[in-house]
Amino acid sequence: MKKFVIILLVFFSCSSSFSQTTIDLKLVPFEITNQNFYIDNVIDNRQELHLGVIENNSNKKVKLRFENGTATTIKNFMDAALPKSGETVPITLKVNQLKIEEAQTSIDKRTARVYVEFSFYAANGEELYKVVHYEDEVFPVSSLTEIYETHEQRIRAALEYCLWSFIDAQKANTSPKLLKDAIPDDAISSKKASAIETYVPLGKWFNMLTFKRVTDKYNEGWNVSYTGFSDHDKDLIIPFVIGYGQSRAKSDIVQERGFSSVDSYALGFGFNGYLKITPGVYFDLGLNVPIGVEVLRDLEDKKSTNFLIGLRANQGVKIIPWKDYGIVIGAGLFQQWQTSKVINRNFGFQLELGINF
């Protein structure tokens, strides 16, 4: 009995985590003049039969599907666009990929995508055309409801693009007579065409809160920062970074300069870039402008302040071993110049520890 209850709990837990919802694809006709073919058959050649796992307007993970299945739904869409007639040639459409994606791609933006890969075949089974395409649309990061409600529009736009791409290719590469004859084998190799776009996956968005311990010849301090970035395989990743730090000059240096203590408080703004070494490991390059204030006390305990502005460069390695939630580890070097009354130029080391979410 206990085993049966456990099985039921696991089943309902999985069902609630990935419930299913359907997309009703609208059959909105668009004008195609002088058509010489129609879509006779649609074959769904995908391994994953759902359309993708996304967040719905209730912030729950759901699997998206067409109510009547992918092949039937696309066939009905193509029948509305290209009605069969006695003068048209049958074409088979194979669905190699059709999926919906969405991801946070900047600090305040979220990208929704429909990705498709279709192949068109003549009646003799020869491939005439292959097209890969994606429809992207960018929304405010809080617009989950609008994103969820507009996936259907992006699917229709992707289907229309692929159909027009095939039509344009046939106009450029074959004559109506060749198409009606299903294109002889000796002509296909020279007439086959494709429209392949470079596919760049939507990157996973990382939020990181980190604490840095900073030390150099003259100072000891710390820094806390927030970093947000979209992970991808491009050469350079530009994160959004904001940080706050404090440091205290070492007592022997301070006394040499005629002070009893010197404390610095600064916000950091500037440029940071990550170069991906391997998944989860990044080379961190930065150039920042710290702006703040220096609080000085002389040997008679008289307090004064000094405006700080500087230039800081850093180089290091950042490790994010777990993609969803986990620990961030980093280490590196820095070089700094600032308008301090004690130390203007220095370099040192920093160790970083934090979390990503």
Short mmCIF file of C-alpha atoms in Angstrom, two decimals:
data_model
loop_
_atom_site.label_atom_id
_atom_site.label_comp_id
_atom_site.label_asym_id
_atom_site.label_seq_id
_atom_site.Cartn_x
_atom_site.Cartn_y
_atom_site.Cartn_z
CA MET A 1 0.00 0.00 0.00
CA LYS A 2 2.81 2.40 0.90
CA LYS A 3 4.53 1.76 -2.42
CA PHE A 4 1.29 2.48 -4.25
CA VAL A 5 0.85 5.78 -2.40
CA ILE A 6 4.47 6.77 -3.17
CA ILE A 7 3.97 6.01 -6.87
CA LEU A 8 0.82 8.15 -6.92
CA LEU A 9 2.62 11.02 -5.19
CA VAL A 10 5.48 10.91 -7.69
CA PHE A 11 3.05 10.76 -10.59
CA PHE A 12 1.01 13.77 -9.45
CA SER A 13 4.19 15.67 -8.59
CA CYS A 14 5.55 15.18 -12.11
CA SER A 15 2.18 16.06 -13.62
CA SER A 16 1.99 19.30 -11.67
CA SER A 17 5.58 20.22 -12.55
CA PHE A 18 5.07 19.69 -16.30
CA SER A 19 1.36 19.98 -17.06
CA GLN A 20 0.34 20.18 -20.69
CA THR A 21 -1.50 22.87 -22.60
CA THR A 22 -2.52 23.10 -26.22
CA ILE A 23 -2.05 25.75 -28.90
CA ASP A 24 -4.88 26.39 -31.32
CA LEU A 25 -3.26 27.39 -34.62
CA LYS A 26 -5.49 29.83 -36.47
CA LEU A 27 -6.12 29.13 -40.16
CA VAL A 28 -5.62 32.68 -41.42
CA PRO A 29 -5.44 32.58 -45.26
CA PHE A 30 -2.85 34.61 -47.14
CA GLU A 31 -2.80 35.21 -50.88
CA ILE A 32 -0.60 33.04 -53.11
CA THR A 33 -1.09 33.67 -56.82
CA ASN A 34 -0.26 31.27 -59.65
CA GLN A 35 0.40 28.35 -57.34
CA ASN A 36 1.62 25.19 -59.07
CA PHE A 37 1.80 22.82 -56.08
CA TYR A 38 0.01 21.88 -52.88
CA ILE A 39 1.07 20.11 -49.70
CA ASP A 40 -0.19 16.56 -50.09
CA ASN A 41 1.30 15.08 -46.93
CA VAL A 42 2.96 16.31 -43.71
CA ILE A 43 5.32 14.00 -41.80
CA ASP A 44 6.39 14.78 -38.24
CA ASN A 45 9.99 13.54 -38.07
CA ARG A 46 10.84 14.89 -34.60
CA GLN A 47 12.06 12.85 -31.64
CA GLU A 48 10.29 15.12 -29.09
CA LEU A 49 6.64 15.42 -30.07
CA HIS A 50 5.80 18.38 -27.82
CA LEU A 51 6.54 21.95 -28.88
CA GLY A 52 8.62 22.97 -25.88
CA VAL A 53 8.57 23.51 -22.12
CA ILE A 54 7.86 27.11 -21.10
CA GLU A 55 6.48 29.17 -18.22
CA ASN A 56 2.80 30.01 -18.53
CA ASN A 57 1.07 33.12 -17.19
CA SER A 58 0.89 31.46 -13.75
CA ASN A 59 4.68 30.98 -13.66
CA LYS A 60 4.30 27.20 -13.96
CA LYS A 61 6.24 24.94 -16.31
CA VAL A 62 4.04 23.49 -19.06
CA LYS A 63 4.57 21.38 -22.18
CA LEU A 64 3.03 22.89 -25.28
CA ARG A 65 1.28 20.76 -27.91
CA PHE A 66 -1.10 21.17 -30.82
CA GLU A 67 -4.53 19.83 -29.92
CA ASN A 68 -4.75 17.66 -33.05
CA GLY A 69 -1.07 16.79 -33.33
CA THR A 70 1.67 18.56 -35.26
CA ALA A 71 1.26 16.84 -38.64
CA THR A 72 -2.53 17.31 -38.80
CA THR A 73 -2.37 20.92 -37.60
CA ILE A 74 0.27 21.94 -40.17
CA LYS A 75 -1.57 20.05 -42.93
CA ASN A 76 -4.77 21.99 -42.17
CA PHE A 77 -2.76 25.25 -42.21
CA MET A 78 -1.22 24.38 -45.60
CA ASP A 79 -4.59 23.31 -47.06
CA ALA A 80 -5.99 26.74 -46.21
CA ALA A 81 -3.01 28.46 -47.85
CA LEU A 82 -2.66 26.14 -50.88
CA PRO A 83 -5.96 24.50 -51.85
CA LYS A 84 -5.61 21.39 -54.02
CA SER A 85 -6.60 21.70 -57.67
CA GLY A 86 -6.28 19.55 -60.77
CA GLU A 87 -3.34 21.57 -62.14
CA THR A 88 -1.12 21.48 -59.05
CA VAL A 89 1.67 19.09 -58.09
CA PRO A 90 1.71 17.17 -54.76
CA ILE A 91 4.56 18.01 -52.38
CA THR A 92 5.42 16.27 -49.11
CA LEU A 93 6.50 18.40 -46.16
CA LYS A 94 8.70 16.83 -43.47
CA VAL A 95 8.91 18.54 -40.06
CA ASN A 96 12.45 17.99 -38.76
CA GLN A 97 12.25 20.58 -35.97
CA LEU A 98 9.47 22.74 -34.55
CA LYS A 99 9.92 24.06 -31.05
CA ILE A 100 9.04 27.02 -28.88
CA GLU A 101 11.69 28.58 -26.65
CA GLU A 102 11.84 31.54 -24.30
CA ALA A 103 14.54 32.89 -22.03
CA GLN A 104 15.64 36.02 -20.22
CA THR A 105 18.28 37.54 -22.48
CA SER A 106 19.11 40.81 -20.71
CA ILE A 107 18.56 42.47 -17.36
CA ASP A 108 15.08 43.69 -18.40
CA LYS A 109 14.22 41.73 -21.59
CA ARG A 110 12.90 38.25 -22.36
CA THR A 111 13.06 36.66 -25.83
CA ALA A 112 10.41 34.30 -27.22
CA ARG A 113 11.34 32.11 -30.18
CA VAL A 114 9.82 29.63 -32.60
CA TYR A 115 12.46 27.49 -34.32
CA VAL A 116 11.59 25.43 -37.41
CA GLU A 117 13.43 23.11 -39.79
CA PHE A 118 11.41 21.83 -42.75
CA SER A 119 12.18 19.74 -45.84
CA PHE A 120 10.08 19.71 -49.04
CA TYR A 121 9.97 16.53 -51.17
CA ALA A 122 8.75 15.76 -54.67
CA ALA A 123 6.40 12.86 -55.42
CA ASN A 124 9.36 10.61 -56.28
CA GLY A 125 10.81 11.07 -52.76
CA GLU A 126 13.66 13.41 -53.70
CA GLU A 127 14.35 16.40 -51.44
CA LEU A 128 13.70 19.66 -53.27
CA TYR A 129 14.34 22.21 -50.57
CA LYS A 130 15.33 22.57 -46.92
CA VAL A 131 14.76 25.62 -44.76
CA VAL A 132 15.83 26.48 -41.19
CA HIS A 133 14.32 29.58 -39.66
CA TYR A 134 13.53 31.15 -36.31
CA GLU A 135 11.05 33.86 -35.34
CA ASP A 136 12.24 35.98 -32.40
CA GLU A 137 10.29 38.58 -30.46
CA VAL A 138 11.57 40.58 -27.48
CA PHE A 139 9.37 41.52 -24.50
CA PRO A 140 9.81 43.17 -21.10
CA VAL A 141 10.97 40.55 -18.62
CA SER A 142 7.65 40.73 -16.72
CA SER A 143 5.43 40.06 -19.78
CA LEU A 144 4.96 36.32 -19.28
CA THR A 145 1.24 36.52 -20.04
CA GLU A 146 1.76 38.34 -23.33
CA ILE A 147 4.55 35.95 -24.34
CA TYR A 148 2.40 32.93 -23.58
CA GLU A 149 -0.56 34.29 -25.53
CA THR A 150 1.45 35.15 -28.67
CA HIS A 151 3.33 31.87 -29.32
CA GLU A 152 0.64 30.96 -31.88
CA GLN A 153 1.33 34.12 -33.89
CA ARG A 154 5.04 33.33 -34.11
CA ILE A 155 4.30 29.77 -35.26
CA ARG A 156 2.11 31.11 -38.08
CA ALA A 157 4.79 33.62 -39.06
CA ALA A 158 7.42 30.84 -39.20
CA LEU A 159 5.18 28.59 -41.31
CA GLU A 160 4.45 31.42 -43.74
CA TYR A 161 8.16 32.23 -44.02
CA CYS A 162 9.05 28.61 -44.86
CA LEU A 163 6.29 28.35 -47.46
CA TRP A 164 7.27 31.60 -49.18
CA SER A 165 10.93 30.60 -49.03
CA PHE A 166 10.13 27.37 -50.91
CA ILE A 167 7.97 29.23 -53.45
CA ASP A 168 10.70 31.79 -54.14
CA ALA A 169 13.29 29.02 -54.52
CA GLN A 170 11.12 27.18 -57.05
CA LYS A 171 10.65 30.35 -59.06
CA ALA A 172 14.41 30.90 -59.13
CA ASN A 173 15.57 27.32 -59.65
CA THR A 174 12.87 25.36 -61.53
CA SER A 175 10.25 25.91 -64.17
CA PRO A 176 6.56 25.06 -63.61
CA LYS A 177 6.88 22.18 -66.09
CA LEU A 178 9.80 20.61 -64.18
CA LEU A 179 7.88 20.89 -60.94
CA LYS A 180 4.77 19.33 -62.48
CA ASP A 181 6.90 16.45 -63.68
CA ALA A 182 8.16 16.02 -60.08
CA ILE A 183 11.65 16.97 -61.30
CA PRO A 184 13.62 14.16 -62.97
CA ASP A 185 16.48 12.62 -60.99
CA ASP A 186 19.18 14.08 -63.24
CA ALA A 187 17.80 17.59 -62.70
CA ILE A 188 17.32 17.42 -58.95
CA SER A 189 20.99 17.49 -57.98
CA SER A 190 21.50 20.77 -59.79
CA LYS A 191 18.16 22.28 -58.81
CA LYS A 192 17.99 21.37 -55.13
CA ALA A 193 18.15 24.46 -52.92
CA SER A 194 18.18 25.37 -49.26
CA ALA A 195 17.78 28.36 -46.96
CA ILE A 196 19.77 27.70 -43.80
CA GLU A 197 20.07 30.39 -41.14
CA THR A 198 22.79 30.37 -38.53
CA TYR A 199 21.15 29.12 -35.36
CA VAL A 200 22.25 30.76 -32.11
CA PRO A 201 20.58 29.14 -29.08
CA LEU A 202 18.90 31.37 -26.56
CA GLY A 203 21.32 31.68 -23.66
CA LYS A 204 20.46 30.84 -20.08
CA TRP A 205 20.26 33.92 -17.87
CA PHE A 206 22.46 33.87 -14.77
CA ASN A 207 21.90 36.01 -11.68
CA MET A 208 24.86 36.08 -9.29
CA LEU A 209 25.41 37.61 -5.88
CA THR A 210 29.07 37.47 -4.89
CA PHE A 211 31.39 38.57 -2.12
CA LYS A 212 35.04 39.39 -2.88
CA ARG A 213 37.89 39.51 -0.45
CA VAL A 214 40.45 42.02 -1.78
CA THR A 215 44.03 42.48 -0.62
CA ASP A 216 47.10 44.30 -1.88
CA LYS A 217 50.33 45.75 -0.50
CA TYR A 218 48.60 48.79 1.02
CA ASN A 219 44.94 47.90 1.64
CA GLU A 220 42.55 45.21 2.75
CA GLY A 221 38.88 45.25 1.84
CA TRP A 222 35.81 43.60 0.44
CA ASN A 223 33.27 44.05 -2.33
CA VAL A 224 29.71 42.81 -2.88
CA SER A 225 28.21 42.78 -6.35
CA TYR A 226 25.29 41.68 -8.47
CA THR A 227 26.04 40.24 -11.94
CA GLY A 228 23.51 39.27 -14.59
CA PHE A 229 24.34 37.79 -17.99
CA SER A 230 22.96 35.60 -20.76
CA ASP A 231 25.22 32.61 -21.33
CA HIS A 232 25.98 31.78 -24.97
CA ASP A 233 28.78 30.53 -27.20
CA LYS A 234 29.73 33.86 -28.76
CA ASP A 235 33.28 35.14 -28.39
CA LEU A 236 32.51 37.73 -25.71
CA ILE A 237 29.71 37.81 -23.12
CA ILE A 238 28.90 41.27 -21.73
CA PRO A 239 27.30 41.03 -18.26
CA PHE A 240 25.44 43.67 -16.29
CA VAL A 241 27.41 44.38 -13.09
CA ILE A 242 26.96 46.71 -10.15
CA GLY A 243 29.02 46.54 -6.98
CA TYR A 244 29.87 48.26 -3.72
CA GLY A 245 33.14 47.97 -1.82
CA GLN A 246 35.01 49.13 1.24
CA SER A 247 38.72 49.05 2.04
CA ARG A 248 41.03 50.15 4.84
CA ALA A 249 44.64 51.16 4.40
CA LYS A 250 47.16 49.14 6.44
CA SER A 251 48.30 50.91 9.60
CA ASP A 252 52.04 51.12 8.83
CA ILE A 253 51.40 52.80 5.45
CA VAL A 254 48.84 55.14 6.97
CA GLN A 255 51.17 56.34 9.72
CA GLU A 256 53.94 56.98 7.22
CA ARG A 257 51.54 59.35 5.41
CA GLY A 258 50.59 61.17 8.65
CA PHE A 259 47.19 59.58 9.33
CA SER A 260 45.82 57.24 11.98
CA SER A 261 43.24 55.58 9.66
CA VAL A 262 42.03 55.78 6.07
CA ASP A 263 38.79 54.12 4.92
CA SER A 264 37.44 54.07 1.37
CA TYR A 265 33.85 53.51 0.17
CA ALA A 266 33.11 53.18 -3.54
CA LEU A 267 30.55 52.08 -6.11
CA GLY A 268 31.92 50.40 -9.21
CA PHE A 269 30.67 51.01 -12.76
CA GLY A 270 32.22 50.00 -16.05
CA PHE A 271 32.83 47.21 -18.52
CA ASN A 272 33.06 43.51 -17.81
CA GLY A 273 33.46 40.71 -20.31
CA TYR A 274 33.44 36.92 -20.01
CA LEU A 275 35.19 34.57 -22.41
CA LYS A 276 33.87 31.02 -22.11
CA ILE A 277 36.70 28.50 -21.68
CA THR A 278 34.46 25.46 -21.18
CA PRO A 279 30.83 25.19 -19.99
CA GLY A 280 30.79 26.63 -16.48
CA VAL A 281 34.31 28.14 -16.64
CA TYR A 282 34.88 31.74 -17.81
CA PHE A 283 37.83 34.07 -18.20
CA ASP A 284 36.81 37.37 -16.59
CA LEU A 285 38.09 40.70 -17.95
CA GLY A 286 37.02 44.04 -16.53
CA LEU A 287 37.66 47.77 -16.71
CA ASN A 288 35.77 49.77 -14.10
CA VAL A 289 35.53 53.31 -12.76
CA PRO A 290 35.15 53.27 -8.95
CA ILE A 291 33.54 56.42 -7.58
CA GLY A 292 33.28 57.14 -3.87
CA VAL A 293 34.73 58.84 -0.86
CA GLU A 294 37.85 58.47 1.26
CA VAL A 295 37.51 59.13 5.01
CA LEU A 296 40.78 60.13 6.69
CA ARG A 297 41.70 60.68 10.34
CA ASP A 298 44.99 62.35 11.14
CA LEU A 299 47.23 61.58 14.12
CA GLU A 300 45.16 64.00 16.23
CA ASP A 301 41.95 62.14 15.27
CA LYS A 302 40.74 65.00 13.09
CA LYS A 303 38.40 63.73 10.38
CA SER A 304 38.46 64.80 6.72
CA THR A 305 37.07 63.46 3.46
CA ASN A 306 38.37 63.20 -0.06
CA PHE A 307 36.43 62.50 -3.27
CA LEU A 308 37.57 59.30 -4.98
CA ILE A 309 37.50 58.45 -8.65
CA GLY A 310 39.74 55.97 -10.34
CA LEU A 311 40.33 53.32 -12.95
CA ARG A 312 40.48 49.63 -12.15
CA ALA A 313 41.35 46.68 -14.40
CA ASN A 314 40.90 43.05 -13.41
CA GLN A 315 41.68 39.63 -14.89
CA GLY A 316 40.62 36.30 -13.46
CA VAL A 317 38.71 33.04 -13.70
CA LYS A 318 35.09 32.48 -12.67
CA ILE A 319 33.62 29.01 -12.14
CA ILE A 320 29.86 28.30 -12.17
CA PRO A 321 29.65 24.50 -11.82
CA TRP A 322 25.84 24.24 -11.52
CA LYS A 323 23.65 25.98 -14.08
CA ASP A 324 20.40 26.37 -12.16
CA TYR A 325 21.32 27.05 -8.53
CA GLY A 326 24.70 26.75 -6.92
CA ILE A 327 27.98 28.25 -5.81
CA VAL A 328 30.14 30.69 -7.79
CA ILE A 329 33.90 30.64 -7.24
CA GLY A 330 36.40 33.13 -8.63
CA ALA A 331 39.98 34.33 -8.31
CA GLY A 332 42.00 37.01 -10.05
CA LEU A 333 44.34 39.99 -10.16
CA PHE A 334 43.57 43.70 -10.30
CA GLN A 335 45.40 46.95 -11.01
CA GLN A 336 44.04 50.28 -9.78
CA TRP A 337 44.69 54.02 -9.97
CA GLN A 338 42.61 56.49 -7.94
CA THR A 339 42.65 60.01 -6.49
CA SER A 340 43.60 58.88 -2.99
CA LYS A 341 45.60 61.07 -0.58
CA VAL A 342 47.43 57.99 0.63
CA ILE A 343 47.97 55.52 -2.23
CA ASN A 344 47.33 56.41 -5.88
CA ARG A 345 48.49 53.25 -7.64
CA ASN A 346 48.47 49.64 -6.54
CA PHE A 347 47.76 46.07 -7.60
CA GLY A 348 46.59 43.03 -5.71
CA PHE A 349 44.59 39.82 -5.52
CA GLN A 350 40.93 39.01 -5.04
CA LEU A 351 39.03 35.85 -4.11
CA GLU A 352 35.33 35.57 -4.87
CA LEU A 353 32.54 33.42 -3.46
CA GLY A 354 28.82 33.66 -4.17
CA ILE A 355 25.64 32.05 -5.44
CA ASN A 356 23.88 31.92 -8.79
CA PHE A 357 20.13 31.66 -9.21
#
